[in-house]
Coordinates of C-alpha atoms in Angstrom, one line a residue:
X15 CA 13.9 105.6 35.8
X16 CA 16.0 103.1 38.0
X17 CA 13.2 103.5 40.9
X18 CA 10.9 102.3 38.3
X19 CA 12.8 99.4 37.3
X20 CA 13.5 98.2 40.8
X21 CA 9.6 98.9 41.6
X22 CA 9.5 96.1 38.4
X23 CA 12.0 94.3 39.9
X24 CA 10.0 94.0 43.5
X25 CA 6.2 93.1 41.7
X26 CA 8.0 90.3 39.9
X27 CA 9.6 89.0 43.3
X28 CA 6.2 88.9 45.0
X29 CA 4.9 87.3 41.7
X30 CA 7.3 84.5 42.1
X31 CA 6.8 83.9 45.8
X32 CA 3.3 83.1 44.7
X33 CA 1.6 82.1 48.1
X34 CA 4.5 82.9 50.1
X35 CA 7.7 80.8 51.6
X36 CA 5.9 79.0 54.4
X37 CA 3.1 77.7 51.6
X38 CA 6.6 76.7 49.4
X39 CA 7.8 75.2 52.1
X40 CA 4.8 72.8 52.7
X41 CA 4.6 71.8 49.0
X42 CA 8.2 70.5 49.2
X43 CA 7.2 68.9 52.6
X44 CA 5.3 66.6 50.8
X45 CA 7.4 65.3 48.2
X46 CA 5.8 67.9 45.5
X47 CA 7.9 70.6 43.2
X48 CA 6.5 74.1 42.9
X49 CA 4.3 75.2 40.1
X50 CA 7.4 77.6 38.8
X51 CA 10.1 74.4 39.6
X52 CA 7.6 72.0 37.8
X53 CA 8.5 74.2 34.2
X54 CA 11.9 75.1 35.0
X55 CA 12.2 70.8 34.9
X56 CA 9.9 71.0 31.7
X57 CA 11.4 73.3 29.3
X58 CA 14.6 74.0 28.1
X59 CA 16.5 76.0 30.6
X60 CA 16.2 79.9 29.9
X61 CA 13.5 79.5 27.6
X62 CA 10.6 80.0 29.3
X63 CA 8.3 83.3 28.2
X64 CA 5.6 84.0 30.9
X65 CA 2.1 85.7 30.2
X66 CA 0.0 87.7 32.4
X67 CA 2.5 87.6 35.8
X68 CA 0.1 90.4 37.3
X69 CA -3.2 89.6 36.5
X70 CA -4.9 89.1 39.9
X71 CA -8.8 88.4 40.5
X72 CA -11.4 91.2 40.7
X73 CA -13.7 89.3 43.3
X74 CA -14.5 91.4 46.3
X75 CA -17.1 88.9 48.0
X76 CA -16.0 87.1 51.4
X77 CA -13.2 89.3 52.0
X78 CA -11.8 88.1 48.7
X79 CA -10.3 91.8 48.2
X80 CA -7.8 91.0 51.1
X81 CA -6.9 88.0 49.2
X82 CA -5.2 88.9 46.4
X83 CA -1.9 87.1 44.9
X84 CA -0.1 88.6 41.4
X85 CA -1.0 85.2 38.9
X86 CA -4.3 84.2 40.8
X87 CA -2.6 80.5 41.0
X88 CA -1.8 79.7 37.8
X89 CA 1.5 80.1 35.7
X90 CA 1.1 80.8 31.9
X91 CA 3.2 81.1 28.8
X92 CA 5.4 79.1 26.3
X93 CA 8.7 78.0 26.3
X94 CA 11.1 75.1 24.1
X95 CA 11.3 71.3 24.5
X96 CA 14.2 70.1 23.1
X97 CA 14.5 73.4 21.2
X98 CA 10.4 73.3 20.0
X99 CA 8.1 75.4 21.1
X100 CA 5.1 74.6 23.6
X101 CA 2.4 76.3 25.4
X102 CA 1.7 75.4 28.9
X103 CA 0.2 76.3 32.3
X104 CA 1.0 75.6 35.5
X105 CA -1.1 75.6 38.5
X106 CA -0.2 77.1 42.1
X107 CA -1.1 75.4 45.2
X108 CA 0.4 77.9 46.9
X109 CA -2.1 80.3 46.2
X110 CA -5.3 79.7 47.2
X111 CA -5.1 75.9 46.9
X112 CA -4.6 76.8 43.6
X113 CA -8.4 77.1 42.8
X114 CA -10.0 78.3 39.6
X115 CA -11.0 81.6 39.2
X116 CA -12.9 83.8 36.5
X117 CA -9.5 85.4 35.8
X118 CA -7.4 82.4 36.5
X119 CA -9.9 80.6 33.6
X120 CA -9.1 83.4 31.4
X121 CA -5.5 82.8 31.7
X122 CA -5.3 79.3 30.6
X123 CA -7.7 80.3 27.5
X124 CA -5.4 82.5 26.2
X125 CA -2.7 80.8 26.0
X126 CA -4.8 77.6 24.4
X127 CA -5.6 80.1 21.9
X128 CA -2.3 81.1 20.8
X129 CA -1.5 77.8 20.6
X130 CA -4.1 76.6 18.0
X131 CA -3.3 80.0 16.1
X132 CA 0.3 79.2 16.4
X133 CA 0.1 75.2 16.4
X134 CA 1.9 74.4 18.8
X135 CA 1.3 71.7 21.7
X136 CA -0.3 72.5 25.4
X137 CA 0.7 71.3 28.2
X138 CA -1.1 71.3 31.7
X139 CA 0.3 70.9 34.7
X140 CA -3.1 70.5 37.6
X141 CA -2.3 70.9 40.9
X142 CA -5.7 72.4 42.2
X143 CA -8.6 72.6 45.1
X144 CA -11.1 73.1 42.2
X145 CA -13.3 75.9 41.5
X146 CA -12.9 78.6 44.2
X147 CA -16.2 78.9 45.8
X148 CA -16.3 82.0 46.6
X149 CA -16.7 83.2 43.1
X150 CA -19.4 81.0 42.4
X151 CA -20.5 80.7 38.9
X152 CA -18.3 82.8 37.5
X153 CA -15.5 80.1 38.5
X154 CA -18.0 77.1 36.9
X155 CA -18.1 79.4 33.8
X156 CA -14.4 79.9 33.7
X157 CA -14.7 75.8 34.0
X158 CA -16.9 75.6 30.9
X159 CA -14.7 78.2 29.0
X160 CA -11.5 75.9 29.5
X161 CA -13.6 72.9 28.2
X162 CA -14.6 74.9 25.2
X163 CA -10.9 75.3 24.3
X164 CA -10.2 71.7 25.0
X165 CA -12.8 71.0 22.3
X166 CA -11.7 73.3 19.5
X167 CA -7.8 72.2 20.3
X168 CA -8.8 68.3 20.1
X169 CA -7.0 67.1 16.8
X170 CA -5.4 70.4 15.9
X171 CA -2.2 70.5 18.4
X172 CA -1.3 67.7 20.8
X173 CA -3.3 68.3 24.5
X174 CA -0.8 66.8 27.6
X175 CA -2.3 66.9 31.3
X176 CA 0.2 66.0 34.1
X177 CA -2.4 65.7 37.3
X178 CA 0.5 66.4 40.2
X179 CA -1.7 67.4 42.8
X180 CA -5.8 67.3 43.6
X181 CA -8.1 67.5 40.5
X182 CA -11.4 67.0 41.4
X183 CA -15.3 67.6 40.5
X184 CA -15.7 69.6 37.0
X185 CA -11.6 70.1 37.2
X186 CA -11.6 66.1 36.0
X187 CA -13.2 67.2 32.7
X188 CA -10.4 69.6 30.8
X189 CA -7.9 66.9 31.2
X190 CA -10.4 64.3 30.4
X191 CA -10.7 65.8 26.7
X192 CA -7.0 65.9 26.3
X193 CA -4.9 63.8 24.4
X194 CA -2.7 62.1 27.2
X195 CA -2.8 61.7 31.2
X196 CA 0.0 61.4 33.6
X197 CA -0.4 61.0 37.1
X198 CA 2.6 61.3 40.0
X199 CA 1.7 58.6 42.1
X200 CA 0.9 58.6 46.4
X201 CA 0.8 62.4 45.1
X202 CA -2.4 63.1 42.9
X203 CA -6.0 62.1 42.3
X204 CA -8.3 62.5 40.3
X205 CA -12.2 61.8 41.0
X206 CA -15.9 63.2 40.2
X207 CA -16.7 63.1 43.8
X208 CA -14.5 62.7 46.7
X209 CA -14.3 60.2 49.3
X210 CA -16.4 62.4 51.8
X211 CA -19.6 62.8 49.2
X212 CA -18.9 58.9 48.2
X213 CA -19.5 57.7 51.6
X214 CA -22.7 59.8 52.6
X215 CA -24.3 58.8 49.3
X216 CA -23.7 55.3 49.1
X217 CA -21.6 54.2 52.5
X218 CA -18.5 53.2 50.8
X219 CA -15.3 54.1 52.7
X220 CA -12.5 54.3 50.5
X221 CA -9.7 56.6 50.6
X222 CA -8.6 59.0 48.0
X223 CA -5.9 57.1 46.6
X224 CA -7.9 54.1 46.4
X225 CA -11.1 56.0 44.7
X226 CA -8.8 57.9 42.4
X227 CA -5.1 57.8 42.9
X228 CA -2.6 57.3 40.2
X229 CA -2.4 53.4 40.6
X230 CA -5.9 53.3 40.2
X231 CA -6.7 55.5 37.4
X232 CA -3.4 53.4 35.0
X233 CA -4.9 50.1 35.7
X234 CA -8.2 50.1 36.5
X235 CA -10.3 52.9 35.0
X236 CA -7.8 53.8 31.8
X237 CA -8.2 58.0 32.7
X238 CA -4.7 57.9 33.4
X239 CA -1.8 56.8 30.7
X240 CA 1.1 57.0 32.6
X241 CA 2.0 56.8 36.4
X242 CA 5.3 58.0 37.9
X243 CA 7.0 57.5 41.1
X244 CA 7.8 61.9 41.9
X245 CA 7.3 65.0 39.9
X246 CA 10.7 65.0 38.4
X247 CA 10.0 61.6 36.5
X248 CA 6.8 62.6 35.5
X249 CA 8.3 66.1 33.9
X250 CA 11.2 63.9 32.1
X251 CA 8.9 61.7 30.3
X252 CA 6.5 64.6 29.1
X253 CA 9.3 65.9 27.4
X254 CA 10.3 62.5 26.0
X255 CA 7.0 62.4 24.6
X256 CA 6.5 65.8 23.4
X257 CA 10.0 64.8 21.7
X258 CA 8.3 62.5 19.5
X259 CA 5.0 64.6 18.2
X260 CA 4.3 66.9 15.9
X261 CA 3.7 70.4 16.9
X262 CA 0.1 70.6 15.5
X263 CA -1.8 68.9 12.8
X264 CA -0.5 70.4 9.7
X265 CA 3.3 69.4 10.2
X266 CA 4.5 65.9 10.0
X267 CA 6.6 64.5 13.0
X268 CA 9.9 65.4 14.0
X269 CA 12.7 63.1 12.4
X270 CA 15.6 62.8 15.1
X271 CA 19.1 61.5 14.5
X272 CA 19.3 58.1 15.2
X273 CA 22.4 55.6 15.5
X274 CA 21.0 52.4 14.7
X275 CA 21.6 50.6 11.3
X276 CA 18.2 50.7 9.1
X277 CA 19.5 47.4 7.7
X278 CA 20.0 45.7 10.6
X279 CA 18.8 41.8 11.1
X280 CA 17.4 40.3 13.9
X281 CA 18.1 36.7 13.5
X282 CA 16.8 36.1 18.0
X283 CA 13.4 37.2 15.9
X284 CA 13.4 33.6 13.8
X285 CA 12.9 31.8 16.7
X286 CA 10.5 34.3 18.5
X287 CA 7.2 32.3 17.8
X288 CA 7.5 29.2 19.9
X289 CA 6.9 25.9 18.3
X290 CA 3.4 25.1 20.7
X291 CA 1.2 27.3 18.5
X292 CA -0.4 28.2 22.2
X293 CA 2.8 28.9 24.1
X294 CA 2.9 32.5 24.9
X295 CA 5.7 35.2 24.1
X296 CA 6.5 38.8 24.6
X297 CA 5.8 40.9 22.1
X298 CA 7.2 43.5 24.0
X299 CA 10.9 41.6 22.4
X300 CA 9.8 42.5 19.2
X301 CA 8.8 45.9 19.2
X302 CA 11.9 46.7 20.8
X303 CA 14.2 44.8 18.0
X304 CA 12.1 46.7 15.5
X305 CA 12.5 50.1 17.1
X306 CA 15.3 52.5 16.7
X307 CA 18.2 51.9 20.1
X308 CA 15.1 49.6 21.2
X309 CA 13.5 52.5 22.2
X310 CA 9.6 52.2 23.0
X311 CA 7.5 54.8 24.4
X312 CA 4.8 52.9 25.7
X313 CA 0.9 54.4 26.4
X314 CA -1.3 52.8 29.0
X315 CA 1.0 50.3 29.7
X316 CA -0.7 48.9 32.8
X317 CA -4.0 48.9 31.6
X318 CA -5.0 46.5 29.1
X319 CA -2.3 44.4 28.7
X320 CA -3.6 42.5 26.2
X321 CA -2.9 45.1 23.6
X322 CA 0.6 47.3 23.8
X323 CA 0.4 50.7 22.6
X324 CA 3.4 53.3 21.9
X325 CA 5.6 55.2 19.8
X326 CA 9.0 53.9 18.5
X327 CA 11.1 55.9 15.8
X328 CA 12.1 54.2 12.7
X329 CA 15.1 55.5 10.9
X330 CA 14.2 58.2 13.1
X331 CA 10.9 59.3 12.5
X332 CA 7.8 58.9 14.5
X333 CA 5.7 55.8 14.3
X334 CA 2.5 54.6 16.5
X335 CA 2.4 50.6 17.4
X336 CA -0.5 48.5 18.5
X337 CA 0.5 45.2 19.0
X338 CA -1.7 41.8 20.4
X339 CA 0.4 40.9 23.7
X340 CA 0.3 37.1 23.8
X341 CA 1.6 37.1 27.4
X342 CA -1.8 38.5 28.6
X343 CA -5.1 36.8 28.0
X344 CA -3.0 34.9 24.9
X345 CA -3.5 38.5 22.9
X346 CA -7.4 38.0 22.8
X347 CA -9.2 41.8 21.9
X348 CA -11.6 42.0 24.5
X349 CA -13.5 45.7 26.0
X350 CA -10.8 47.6 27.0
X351 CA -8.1 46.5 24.2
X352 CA -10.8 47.4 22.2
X353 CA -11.1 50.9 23.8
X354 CA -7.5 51.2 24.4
X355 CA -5.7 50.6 20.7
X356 CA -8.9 52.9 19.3
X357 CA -8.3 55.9 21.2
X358 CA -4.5 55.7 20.2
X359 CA -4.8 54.9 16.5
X360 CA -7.1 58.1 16.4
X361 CA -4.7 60.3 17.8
X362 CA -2.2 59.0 15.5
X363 CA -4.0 59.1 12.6
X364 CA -5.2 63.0 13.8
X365 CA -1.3 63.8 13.9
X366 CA -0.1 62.4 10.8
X367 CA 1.9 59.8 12.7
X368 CA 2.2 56.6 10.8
X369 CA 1.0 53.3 12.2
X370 CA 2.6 49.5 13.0
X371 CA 0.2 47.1 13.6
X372 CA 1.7 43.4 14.9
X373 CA -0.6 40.6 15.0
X374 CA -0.8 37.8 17.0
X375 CA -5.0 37.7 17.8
X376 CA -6.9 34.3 18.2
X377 CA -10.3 36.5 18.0
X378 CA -12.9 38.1 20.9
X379 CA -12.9 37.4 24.5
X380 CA -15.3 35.0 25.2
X381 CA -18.5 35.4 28.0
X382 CA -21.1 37.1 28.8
X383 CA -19.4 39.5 31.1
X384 CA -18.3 40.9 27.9
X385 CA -20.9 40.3 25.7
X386 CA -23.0 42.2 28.4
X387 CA -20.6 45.1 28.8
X388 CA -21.5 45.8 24.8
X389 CA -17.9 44.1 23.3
X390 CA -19.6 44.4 20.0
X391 CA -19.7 48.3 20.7
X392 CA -16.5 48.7 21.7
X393 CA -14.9 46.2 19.4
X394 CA -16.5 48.4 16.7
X395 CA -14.1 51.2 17.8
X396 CA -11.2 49.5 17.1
X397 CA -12.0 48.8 13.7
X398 CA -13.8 52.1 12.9
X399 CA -10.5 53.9 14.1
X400 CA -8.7 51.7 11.7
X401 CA -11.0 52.0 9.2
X402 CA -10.8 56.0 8.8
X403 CA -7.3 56.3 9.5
X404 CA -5.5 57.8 6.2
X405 CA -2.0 57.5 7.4
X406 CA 0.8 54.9 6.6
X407 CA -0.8 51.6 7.6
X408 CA 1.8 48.6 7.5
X409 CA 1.2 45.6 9.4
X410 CA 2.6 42.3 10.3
X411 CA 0.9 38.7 11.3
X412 CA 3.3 37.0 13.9
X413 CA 1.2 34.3 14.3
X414 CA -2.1 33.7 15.2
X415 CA -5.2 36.3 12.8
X416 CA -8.6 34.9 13.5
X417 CA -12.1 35.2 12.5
X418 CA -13.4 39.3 12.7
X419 CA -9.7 40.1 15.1
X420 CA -8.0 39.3 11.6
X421 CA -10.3 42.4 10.2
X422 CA -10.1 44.9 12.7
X423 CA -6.6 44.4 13.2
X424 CA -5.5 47.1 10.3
X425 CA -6.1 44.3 7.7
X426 CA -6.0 44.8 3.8
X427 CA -9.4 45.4 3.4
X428 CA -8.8 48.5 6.0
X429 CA -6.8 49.9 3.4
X430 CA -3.7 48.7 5.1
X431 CA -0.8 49.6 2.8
X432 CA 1.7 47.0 3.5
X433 CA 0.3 44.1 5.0
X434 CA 3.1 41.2 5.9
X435 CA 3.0 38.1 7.3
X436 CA 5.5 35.4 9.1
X437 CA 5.9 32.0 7.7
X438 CA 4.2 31.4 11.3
X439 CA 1.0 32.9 10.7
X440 CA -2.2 31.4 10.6
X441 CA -5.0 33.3 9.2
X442 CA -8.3 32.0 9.1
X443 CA -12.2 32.0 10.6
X444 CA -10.8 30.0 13.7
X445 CA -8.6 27.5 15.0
X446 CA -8.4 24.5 13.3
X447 CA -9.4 21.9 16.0
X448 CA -13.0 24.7 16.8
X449 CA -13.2 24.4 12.7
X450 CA -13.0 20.4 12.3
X451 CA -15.7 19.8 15.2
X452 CA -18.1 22.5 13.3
X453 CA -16.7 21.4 9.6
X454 CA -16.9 17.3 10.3
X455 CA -19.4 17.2 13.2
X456 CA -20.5 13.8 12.4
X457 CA -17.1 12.6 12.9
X458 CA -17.1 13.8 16.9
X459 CA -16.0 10.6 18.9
X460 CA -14.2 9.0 16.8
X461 CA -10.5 10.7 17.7
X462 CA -8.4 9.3 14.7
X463 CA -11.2 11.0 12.1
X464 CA -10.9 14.4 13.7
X465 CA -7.3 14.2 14.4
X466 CA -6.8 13.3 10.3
X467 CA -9.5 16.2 9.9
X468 CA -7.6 18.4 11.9
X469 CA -4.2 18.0 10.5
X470 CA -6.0 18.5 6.7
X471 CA -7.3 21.8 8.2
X472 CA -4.2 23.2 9.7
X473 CA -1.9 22.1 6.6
X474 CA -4.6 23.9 4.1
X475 CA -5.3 26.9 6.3
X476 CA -3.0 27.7 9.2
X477 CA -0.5 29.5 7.2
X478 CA 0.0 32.7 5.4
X479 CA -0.2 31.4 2.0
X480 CA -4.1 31.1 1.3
X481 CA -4.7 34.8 2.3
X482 CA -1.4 35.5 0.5
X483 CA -2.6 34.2 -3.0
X484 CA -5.5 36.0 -2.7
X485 CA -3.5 39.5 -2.4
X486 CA -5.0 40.2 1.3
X487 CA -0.7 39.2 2.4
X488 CA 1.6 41.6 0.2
X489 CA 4.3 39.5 0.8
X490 CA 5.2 36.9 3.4
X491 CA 8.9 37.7 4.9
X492 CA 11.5 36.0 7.4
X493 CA 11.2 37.1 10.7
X494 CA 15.3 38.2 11.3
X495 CA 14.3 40.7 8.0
X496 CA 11.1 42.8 9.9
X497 CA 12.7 46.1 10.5
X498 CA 14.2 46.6 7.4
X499 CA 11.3 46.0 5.5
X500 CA 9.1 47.8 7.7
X501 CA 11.1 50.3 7.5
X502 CA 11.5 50.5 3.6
X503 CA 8.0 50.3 3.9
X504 CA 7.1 53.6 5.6
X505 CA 9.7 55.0 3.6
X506 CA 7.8 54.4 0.3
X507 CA 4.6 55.9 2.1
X508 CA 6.2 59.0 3.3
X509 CA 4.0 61.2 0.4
X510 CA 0.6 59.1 0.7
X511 CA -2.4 61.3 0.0
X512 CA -5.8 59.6 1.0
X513 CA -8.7 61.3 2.1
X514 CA -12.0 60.2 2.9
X515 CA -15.3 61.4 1.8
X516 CA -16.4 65.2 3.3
X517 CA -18.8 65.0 6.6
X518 CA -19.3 67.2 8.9
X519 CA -17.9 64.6 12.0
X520 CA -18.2 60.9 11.5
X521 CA -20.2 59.1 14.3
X522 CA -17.8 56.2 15.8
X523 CA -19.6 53.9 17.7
X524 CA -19.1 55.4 21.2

């Protein structure tokens, strides 16, 4: 019996060696944890359950059968953040470049499948060649399998991707279809095709960094929704995350202790809005005086910066924001906003997780780059997303809500719940000086007629009170008092029931 235990003992050894000490030893060479160190950071310490530590590959093509590692390059089981459980899989470069094979597919399936029995969250940590070629199609079918999974998991249990090493060709698509991307910077990339095929095909020269680095993917292309200096950072804030979601569809999120007075007033907040009605501010100050601790979890924060999106708690529960950033393009929506605050109010409304809307939008970006680039389209996705979303809905006008932005920003007739406004709020079809020159054109030249004209406008419509009498403002409040009635507010929705009419799938404008 005890040889049988140590001949355990010695398979599980060679299991964790994965491609061997010299291959461990040029991971850490260049700046990158292990796939085994990577969850050991993850989870809660001790709590990690592994599946399938022996499975190995059954390929016997190009010597393949000399090649044979216990795992096949990738780690799978579940383990506890913060005491919950998750499901995750973890990806080997020490073995084989970490490449995808039929078996290696397998593995990562079945744990996505326990987790959509189970509901719990997945978690994917990429650190891969690609599909390994010498298994051919088998490998691209144990691609398409993966993708499968990603499609029956979407909107049943949270989907997290941390890209900490190469991901490229068909690898780019699993991650793709989850629900959030981080990227370790000067570490990982991401891309279709690589530099190599970029340049023979159309005689670019770029470097992999550039095409599809970390940097590039948070600000420019929006595949990425976080980038982090090292692994360890990266691993730190998926846990802060997974902290604040729900473990699948069906449960609500977590509520957390939390130290912060729910009747706390933020008198800074009276003087927020500046007195030039087109001098910027950061909006960033108020979601943070709003939040519990000033705590703000912020998505896609260098991409788009129009629009902020992130989760605060309130009273310690779970809440999505999407907030106009005046700072940046004076808070106009515009293509990517548009794209950007969509994606996330989905997600929250797929998870339960109530949403805070803050307004401060003087409409569309104007031009024909974005007018060509199909802003209608994409504006459209905004307001569908807040359209269908049956969650808590509570929103507050800061300042400026104008012409079709006013609508699509979670506005009554979205079936917003609470919808609040700021003594400083204008809402109406457009500024008033754009409004006199189309309302009093006949008057254009003479300045004292359309200054009068002007004036008229912004005292009869450049406040909350119009839009107020007519129900589309519940109430308008003092700025130092916006927690505690937002707050208050999500309280009274905690047991909302709204559904929408049964369809198969709706068909947002993509």
């Amino acid at each position: 019996m005890q040889d049988i235990l140590e001949q355990l003992e010695a398979r599980r050894d060679q299991a964790r060696l994965g491609g061997g000490q010299r291959r461990i030893d040029a991971q850490h060479s260049k700046g990158k944890l292990t796939a085994r160190e990577r969850i050991e950071v993850l989870l809660d310490e001790g709590s990690f359950e592994e599946f399938d530590m022996f499975v190995a590959h059954r390929c016997v093509d190009f010597g393949m059968e000399t090649q044979k590692y216990p795992g096949d390059g990738v780690i799978t089981g579940w383990g506890t953040i913060n005491g919950r459980m998750v499901y995750l899989y973890s990806q080997d470069f020490t073995v084989l470049g970490g490449s995808l094979s039929e078996t290696h597919a397998a593995k990562i399936c079945k744990i996505m499948d326990m987790a959509i029995k189970n509901g719990a969250p997945v978690i994917g940590l990429n650190d891969s060649g690609g599909a390994r070629i010498q298994e051919g199609v088998a490998a691209l079918g144990g691609y398409a399998d993966v993708f499968q999974k990603n499609v029956l998991a979407s909107g049943v249990v949270p989907q997290i991707s941390v890209i900490m090493g190469p991901c490229a060709g068909g690898a780019v698509y699993s991650p793709a279809m989850t629900d959030f991307i981080f990227m370790v910077k000067d570490s990982s990339y991401m891309f279709v095709t690589g530099p190599d095929v970029v340049k023979t095909v159309t005689n670019e020269i770029v470097t992999a960094e550039e095409l599809g680095g970390a940097r590039t993917h948070a600000s420019k292309s929006s595949v990425a929704d976080g980038a982090y200096e090292n692994d360890m950072e990266a691993l730190f804030e998926v846990r802060r995350l997974v902290d604040m979601l729900p473990l699948n569809n069906r449960e609500k999120p977590p509520v957390r202790p939390y130290f912060d007075s729910h009747s706390r007033i933020e008198n800074s907040l009276d003087t927020l809005i500046p007195d030039n009605t087109n001098a910027p501010y950061d909006m960033h100050e108020l979601v943070r005086k709003l939040a519990d601790e000033g705590d703000f979890f912020e998505i896609q924060k260098d991409f788009a910066k129009n629009i902020l999106t992130g989760f605060i708690r309130l009273e310690g529960s779970t809440v999505g924001v999407v907030a106009n950033q005046p700072m940046v393009l004076a808070g106009c929506l515009d293509i990517d906003a548009s794209r950007k605050a969509a994606r996330f109010v989905r997600f929250c409304d797929a998870f339960e997780i109530p949403i805070l809307t803050l307004v401060d939008v003087p409409g569309f970006l104007p031009g024909t780059s974005q007018e060509y680039g199909g802003v209608i389209k994409h504006g459209a996705k905004l307001l569908f997303a807040y359209g269908e979303a049956t969650v808590p809905k509570v929103t507050v006008i800061t300042r400026k809500a104008y012409g079709g932005a006013y609508d699509v920003m979670a506005s009554k007739h979205l079936r917003g719940d609470f919808n609040y406004a700021w003594p400083t709020a204008e809402i109406a079809v457009m500024g008033a000086k754009g409004a006199t020159e189309i309302i009093h054109r006949s008057d254009l030249g003479n300045d004292d007629k359309i200054a009068a004209h002007t004036k008229d406008y912004e005292d009869r419509f450049a406040n909350p009170f119009v839009a107020a009498e007519r129900g589309f403002i519940d109430e308008v409040i003092m700025p130092r008092n916006t927690r505690v009635r937002v707050a208050r507010a999500f309280a009274s929705l905690r047991n909302k029931q709204l559904s929408n009419p049964w369809k198969k799938h709706d068909n947002i404008p993509l």
